[in-house]
Coordinates of C-alpha atoms and ligand atoms in Angstrom, one line a residue:
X1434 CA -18.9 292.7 125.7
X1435 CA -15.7 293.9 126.7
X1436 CA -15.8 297.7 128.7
X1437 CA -13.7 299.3 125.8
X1438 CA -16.1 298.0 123.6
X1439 CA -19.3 298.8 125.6
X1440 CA -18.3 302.6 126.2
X1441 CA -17.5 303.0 122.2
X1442 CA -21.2 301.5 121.7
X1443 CA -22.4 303.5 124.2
X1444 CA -20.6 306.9 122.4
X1445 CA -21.6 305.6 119.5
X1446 CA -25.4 305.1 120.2
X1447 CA -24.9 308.8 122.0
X1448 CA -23.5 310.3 119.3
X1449 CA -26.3 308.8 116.6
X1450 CA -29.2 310.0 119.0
X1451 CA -28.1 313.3 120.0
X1452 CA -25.9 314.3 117.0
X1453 CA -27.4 315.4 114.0
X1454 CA -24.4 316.3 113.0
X1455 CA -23.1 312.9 112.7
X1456 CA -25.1 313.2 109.5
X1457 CA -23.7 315.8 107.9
X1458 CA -23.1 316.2 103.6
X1459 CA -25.8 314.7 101.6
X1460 CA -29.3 315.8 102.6
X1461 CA -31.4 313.9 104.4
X1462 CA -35.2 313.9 104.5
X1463 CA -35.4 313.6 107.9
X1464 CA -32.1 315.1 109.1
X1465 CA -30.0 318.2 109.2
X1466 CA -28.1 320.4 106.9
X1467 CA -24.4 321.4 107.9
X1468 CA -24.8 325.0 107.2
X1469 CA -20.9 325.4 106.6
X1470 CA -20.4 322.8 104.0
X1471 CA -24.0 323.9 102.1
X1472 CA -22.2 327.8 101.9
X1473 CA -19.2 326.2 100.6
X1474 CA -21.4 324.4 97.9
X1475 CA -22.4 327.7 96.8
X1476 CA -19.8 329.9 97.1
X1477 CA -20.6 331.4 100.5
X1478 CA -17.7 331.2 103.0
X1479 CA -18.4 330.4 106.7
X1480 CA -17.8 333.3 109.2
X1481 CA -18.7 332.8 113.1
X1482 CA -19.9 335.8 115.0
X1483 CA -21.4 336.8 117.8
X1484 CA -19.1 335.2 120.3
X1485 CA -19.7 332.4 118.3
X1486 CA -23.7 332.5 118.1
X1487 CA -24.1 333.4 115.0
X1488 CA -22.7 332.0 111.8
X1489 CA -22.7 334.0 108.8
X1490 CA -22.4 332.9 104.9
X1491 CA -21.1 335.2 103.5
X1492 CA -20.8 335.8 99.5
X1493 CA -20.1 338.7 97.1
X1494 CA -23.6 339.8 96.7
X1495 CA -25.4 337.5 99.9
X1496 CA -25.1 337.2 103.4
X1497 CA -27.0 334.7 105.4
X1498 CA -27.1 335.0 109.1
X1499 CA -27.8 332.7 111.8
X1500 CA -28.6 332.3 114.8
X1501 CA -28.0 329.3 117.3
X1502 CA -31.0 327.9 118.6
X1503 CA -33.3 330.8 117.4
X1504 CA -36.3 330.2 115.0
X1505 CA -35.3 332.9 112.1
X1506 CA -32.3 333.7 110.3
X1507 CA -31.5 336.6 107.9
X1508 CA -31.3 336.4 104.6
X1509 CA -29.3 339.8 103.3
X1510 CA -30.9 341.9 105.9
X1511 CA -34.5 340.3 106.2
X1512 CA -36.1 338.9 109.3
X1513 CA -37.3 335.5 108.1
X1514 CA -39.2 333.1 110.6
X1515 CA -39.1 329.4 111.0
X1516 CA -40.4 327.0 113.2
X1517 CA -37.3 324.7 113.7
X1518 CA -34.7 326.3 115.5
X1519 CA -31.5 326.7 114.1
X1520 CA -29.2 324.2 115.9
X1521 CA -25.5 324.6 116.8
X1522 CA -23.0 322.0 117.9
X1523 CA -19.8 323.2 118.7
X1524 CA -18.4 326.0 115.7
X1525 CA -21.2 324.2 113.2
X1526 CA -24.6 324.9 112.7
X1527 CA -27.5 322.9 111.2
X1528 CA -30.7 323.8 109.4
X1529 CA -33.5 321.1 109.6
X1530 CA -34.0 319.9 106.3
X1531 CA -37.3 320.7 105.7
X1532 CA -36.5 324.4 107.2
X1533 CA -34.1 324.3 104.0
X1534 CA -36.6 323.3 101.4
X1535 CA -39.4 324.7 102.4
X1536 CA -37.5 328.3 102.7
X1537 CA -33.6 329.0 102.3
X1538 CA -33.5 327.2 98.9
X1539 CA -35.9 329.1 97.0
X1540 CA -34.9 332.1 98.8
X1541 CA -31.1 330.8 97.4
X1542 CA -32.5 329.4 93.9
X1543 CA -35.8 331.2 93.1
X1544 CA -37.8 329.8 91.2
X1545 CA -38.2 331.0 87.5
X1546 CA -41.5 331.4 85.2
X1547 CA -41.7 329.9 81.9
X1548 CA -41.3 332.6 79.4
X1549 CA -44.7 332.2 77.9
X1550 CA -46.2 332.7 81.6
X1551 CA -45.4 336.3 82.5
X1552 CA -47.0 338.1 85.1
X1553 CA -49.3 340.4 84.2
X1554 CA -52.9 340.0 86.1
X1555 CA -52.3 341.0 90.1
X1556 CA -55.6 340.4 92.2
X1557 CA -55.5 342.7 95.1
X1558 CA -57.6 342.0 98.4
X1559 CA -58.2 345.4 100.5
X1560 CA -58.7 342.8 104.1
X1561 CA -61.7 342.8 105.6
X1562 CA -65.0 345.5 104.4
X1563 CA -69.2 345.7 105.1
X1564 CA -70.0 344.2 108.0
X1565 CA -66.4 342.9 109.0
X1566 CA -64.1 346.6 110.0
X1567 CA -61.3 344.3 110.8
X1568 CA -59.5 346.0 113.2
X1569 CA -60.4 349.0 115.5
X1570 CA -58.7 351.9 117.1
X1571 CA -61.5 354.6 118.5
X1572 CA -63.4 355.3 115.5
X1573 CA -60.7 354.1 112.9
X1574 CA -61.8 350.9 111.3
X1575 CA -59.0 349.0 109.0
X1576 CA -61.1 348.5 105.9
X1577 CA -61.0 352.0 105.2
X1578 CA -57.3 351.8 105.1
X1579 CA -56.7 349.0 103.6
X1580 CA -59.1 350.0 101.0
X1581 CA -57.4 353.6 100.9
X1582 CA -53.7 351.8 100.2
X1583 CA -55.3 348.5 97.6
X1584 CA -56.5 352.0 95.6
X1585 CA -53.1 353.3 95.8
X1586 CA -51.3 349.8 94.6
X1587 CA -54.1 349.3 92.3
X1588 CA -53.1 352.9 90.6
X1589 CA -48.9 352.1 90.8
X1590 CA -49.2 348.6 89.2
X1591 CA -51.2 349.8 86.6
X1592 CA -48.8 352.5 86.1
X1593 CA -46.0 349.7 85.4
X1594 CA -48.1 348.2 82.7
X1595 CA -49.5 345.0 84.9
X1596 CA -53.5 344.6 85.4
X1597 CA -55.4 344.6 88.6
X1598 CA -58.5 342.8 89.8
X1599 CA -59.9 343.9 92.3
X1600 CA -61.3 341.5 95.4
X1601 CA -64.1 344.4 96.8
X1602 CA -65.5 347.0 95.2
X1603 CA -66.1 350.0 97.8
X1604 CA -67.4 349.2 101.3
X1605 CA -68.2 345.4 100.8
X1606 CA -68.3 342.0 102.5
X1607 CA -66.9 339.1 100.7
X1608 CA -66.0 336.1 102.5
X1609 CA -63.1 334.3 102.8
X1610 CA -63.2 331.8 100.1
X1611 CA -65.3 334.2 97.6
X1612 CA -61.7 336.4 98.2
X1613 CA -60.0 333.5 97.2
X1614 CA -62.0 332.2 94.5
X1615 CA -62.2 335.7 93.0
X1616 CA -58.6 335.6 92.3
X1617 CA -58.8 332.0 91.1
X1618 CA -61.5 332.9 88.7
X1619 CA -60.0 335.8 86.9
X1620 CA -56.8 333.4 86.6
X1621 CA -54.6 336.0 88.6
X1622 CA -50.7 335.5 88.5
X1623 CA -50.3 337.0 91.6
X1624 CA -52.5 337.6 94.9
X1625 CA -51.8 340.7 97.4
X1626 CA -54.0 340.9 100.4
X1627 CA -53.6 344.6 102.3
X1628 CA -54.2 344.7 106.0
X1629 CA -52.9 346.6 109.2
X1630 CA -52.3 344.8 112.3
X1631 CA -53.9 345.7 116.4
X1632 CA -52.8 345.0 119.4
X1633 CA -54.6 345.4 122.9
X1634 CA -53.6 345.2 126.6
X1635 CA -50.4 346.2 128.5
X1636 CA -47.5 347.9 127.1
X1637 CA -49.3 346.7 123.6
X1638 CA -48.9 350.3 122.4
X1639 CA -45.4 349.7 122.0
X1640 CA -45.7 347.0 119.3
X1641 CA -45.0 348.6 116.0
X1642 CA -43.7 347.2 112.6
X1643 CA -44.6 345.7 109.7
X1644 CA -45.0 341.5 109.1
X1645 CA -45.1 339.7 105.9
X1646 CA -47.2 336.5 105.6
X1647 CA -47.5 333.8 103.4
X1648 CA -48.6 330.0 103.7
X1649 CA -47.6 328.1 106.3
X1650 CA -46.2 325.0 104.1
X1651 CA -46.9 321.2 104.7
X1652 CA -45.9 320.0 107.7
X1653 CA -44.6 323.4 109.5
X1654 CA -46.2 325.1 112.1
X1655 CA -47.8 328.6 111.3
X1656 CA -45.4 331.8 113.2
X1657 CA -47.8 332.7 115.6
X1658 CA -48.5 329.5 116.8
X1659 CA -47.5 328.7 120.5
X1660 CA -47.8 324.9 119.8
X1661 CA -45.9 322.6 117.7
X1662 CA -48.6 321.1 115.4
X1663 CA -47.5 320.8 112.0
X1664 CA -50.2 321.1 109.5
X1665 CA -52.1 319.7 106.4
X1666 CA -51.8 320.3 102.6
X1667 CA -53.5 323.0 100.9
X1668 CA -54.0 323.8 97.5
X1669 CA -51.9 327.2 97.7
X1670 CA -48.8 325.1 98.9
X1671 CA -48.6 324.4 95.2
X1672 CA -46.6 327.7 94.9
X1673 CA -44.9 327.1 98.4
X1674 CA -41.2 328.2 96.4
X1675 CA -43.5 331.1 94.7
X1676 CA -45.1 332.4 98.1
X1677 CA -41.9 332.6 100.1
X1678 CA -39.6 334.1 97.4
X1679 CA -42.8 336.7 96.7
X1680 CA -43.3 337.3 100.7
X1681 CA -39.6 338.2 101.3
X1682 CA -39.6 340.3 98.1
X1683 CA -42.3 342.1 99.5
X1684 CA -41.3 342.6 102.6
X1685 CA -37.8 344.1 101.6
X1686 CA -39.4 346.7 99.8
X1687 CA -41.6 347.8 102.4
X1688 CA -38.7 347.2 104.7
X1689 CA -36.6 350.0 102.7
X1690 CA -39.1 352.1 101.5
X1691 CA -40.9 352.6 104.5
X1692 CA -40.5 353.4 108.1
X1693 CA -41.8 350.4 109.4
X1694 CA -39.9 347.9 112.0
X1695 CA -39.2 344.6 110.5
X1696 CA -41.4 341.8 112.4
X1697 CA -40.5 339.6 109.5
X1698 CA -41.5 337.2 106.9
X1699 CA -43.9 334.7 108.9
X1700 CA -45.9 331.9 107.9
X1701 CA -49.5 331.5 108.7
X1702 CA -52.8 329.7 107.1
X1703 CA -55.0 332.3 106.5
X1704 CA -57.8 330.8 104.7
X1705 CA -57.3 332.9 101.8
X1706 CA -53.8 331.9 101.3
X1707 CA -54.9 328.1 101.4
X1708 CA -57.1 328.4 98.9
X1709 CA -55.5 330.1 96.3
X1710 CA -54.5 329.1 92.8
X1711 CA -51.3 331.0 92.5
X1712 CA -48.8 332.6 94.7
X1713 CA -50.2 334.8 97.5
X1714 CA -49.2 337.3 100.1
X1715 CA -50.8 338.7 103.2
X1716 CA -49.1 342.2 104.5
X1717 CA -49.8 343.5 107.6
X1718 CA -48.8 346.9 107.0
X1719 CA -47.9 348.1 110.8
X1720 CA -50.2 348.4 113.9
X1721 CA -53.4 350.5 114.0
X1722 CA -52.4 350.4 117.3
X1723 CA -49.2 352.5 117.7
X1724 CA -48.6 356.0 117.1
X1725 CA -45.5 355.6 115.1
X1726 CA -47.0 353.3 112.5
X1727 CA -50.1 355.9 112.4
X1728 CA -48.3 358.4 111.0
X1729 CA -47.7 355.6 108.1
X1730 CA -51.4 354.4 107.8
X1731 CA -53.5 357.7 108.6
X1732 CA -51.8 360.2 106.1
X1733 CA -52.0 360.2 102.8
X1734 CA -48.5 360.6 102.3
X1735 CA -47.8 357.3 104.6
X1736 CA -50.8 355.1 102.5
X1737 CA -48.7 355.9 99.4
X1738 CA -45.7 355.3 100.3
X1739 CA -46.6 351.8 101.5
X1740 CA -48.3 351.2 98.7
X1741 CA -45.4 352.0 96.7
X1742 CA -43.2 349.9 98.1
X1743 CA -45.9 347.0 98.1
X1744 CA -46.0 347.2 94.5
X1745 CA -42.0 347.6 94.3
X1746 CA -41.5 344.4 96.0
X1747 CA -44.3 343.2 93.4
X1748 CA -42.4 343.9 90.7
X1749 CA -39.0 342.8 92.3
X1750 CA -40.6 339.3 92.4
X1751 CA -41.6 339.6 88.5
X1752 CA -38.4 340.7 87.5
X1753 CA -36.8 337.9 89.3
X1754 CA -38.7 335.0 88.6
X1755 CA -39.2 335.9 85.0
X1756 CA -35.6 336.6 84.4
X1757 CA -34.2 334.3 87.1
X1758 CA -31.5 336.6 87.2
X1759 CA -29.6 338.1 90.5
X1760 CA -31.7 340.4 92.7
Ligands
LIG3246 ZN1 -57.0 342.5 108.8

């Protein structure tokens, strides 16, 4: 082989390996998404930021943030987490293809309801209760709260015409999959599972805000995991498109209607969420643990409130996926 010729095979094998962006346009399974040229598709044009950090797509009702080699973007305002980092090369960025299926499309293109298939039936789990108090703070135990705020979301979705099952009845245990099958059995359209998050040890007292989960899909590796392990099929990643368009919805409204931080929309497989047979959310409503976020979840006032905007986000996600119209 002649040099000339070895160094182009060299660059060339280089540029295969290290290059997803080599593969830009179509999708591919395996591959990487050329943010710019996916905007473009839809309408969104292509703004770098951030001393060339961050890329925004930016549209007439949407912006989409990004940020180079960070596991979340933001989609019009909300924190939402992934578990591939976003990957720049040069002025372009890329989006793991899976990333984009799994999340930015139906966040981009939710999905819509048959007409005959309406929501109406919302199965709310208040976490934890009887002999599980969740999390503790002194003598505050979260199953009185999250009790305290499922009453209050119970009351406001009835109050905009939808039904509510409830997961426990007063002080309670239930486990896990009796949550889960609960829901299933009474053919809920939607599941809403209330809890408030704790945090111990150094500076912990600090950590305040609300996060938004809901199954970790195929593949993917949960938010809070430190490892990269990917993870089997459940039966609630049926409703994978459902569950993220319903978590970000969610979150937004308790974003905006609330005084809580935004830890964003993560991903996890709570048992619950795995077993479900419809789409499902797990809210953890701020931290027990800080005195900011108590104000929220120890006073009336702050319970209804939250709740409120729980049940707002709710019935963002009906209106949207029944109508399939703009947010
Ligand atoms: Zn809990």
């Amino acid at each position: 082989m002649r040099p000339v010729v070895l160094v182009l095979a060299l660059l060339w094998s280089w540029c295969t390996i290290a290059a997803p962006a080599g593969r830009v346009g179509a999708p591919d399974p395996q591959g990487w998404v050329d943010l710019a040229r996916w905007g473009a598709a839809r309408g969104l044009a292509p703004r770098v930021a951030g001393k060339g950090l961050q890329l925004d797509l930016v549209g007439r009702s949407t912006k989409i943030s990004f940020f180079a080699d960070t596991t979340r973007f933001a989609f019009d305002g909300t924190d939402v987490r992934i578990d591939i980092p976003v990957r720049r090369m040069g002025d372009r960025f890329f989006l793991a293809q899976r990333v984009m299926e799994s999340t930015l499309l139906p966040l981009a293109s939710p999905p819509r309801r048959p007409a005959s298939r309406p929501i109406r039936l919302v199965a709310l789990n208040a976490g934890h209760g009887g002999k599980d108090p969740g999390n503790i703070d002194g003598h505050r135990q979260e199953k009185l709260y999250t009790m305290m705020v499922a009453g209050e979301a119970r009351r406001a979705l009835e109050r905009a015409g939808l039904q509510v099952v409830m997961i426990r009845q007063g002080d309670s245990f239930v486990e896990l999959d009796d949550r889960a099958g609960k829901a299933n059995r009474a053919h809920a359209d939607l599941y809403v599972s209330l809890h408030f998050n704790a945090i111990q040890g150094a500076g912990a007292r600090e950590v305040h805000g609300i996060e938004t989960y809901c199954l970790t899909p195929a593949g993917a590796s949960s938010t809070n995991d430190n490892g990269n392990h990917g993870g089997p099929w459940h039966r609630g990643n049926r409703f994978d498109r459902d569950n993220i368009v319903l978590a970000r919805q969610v979150h937004r409204a308790v974003v905006g209607g609330t005084d809580l931080e935004d830890r964003g929309v993560r991903r996890a497989r709570f048992k619950e969420l795995t077993m479900l047979d419809m789409p499902g959310v797990f809210v953890e409503g701020g931290y027990m643990t800080n005195a900011e976020d108590g104000r929220g979840i120890y006073t009336p006032e702050g319970r209804t409130k939250l709740a409120r905007a729980i049940v707002d986000g709710v019935l963002a996600y009906k209106r949207l996926v029944e109508r399939g119209g703009a947010e």
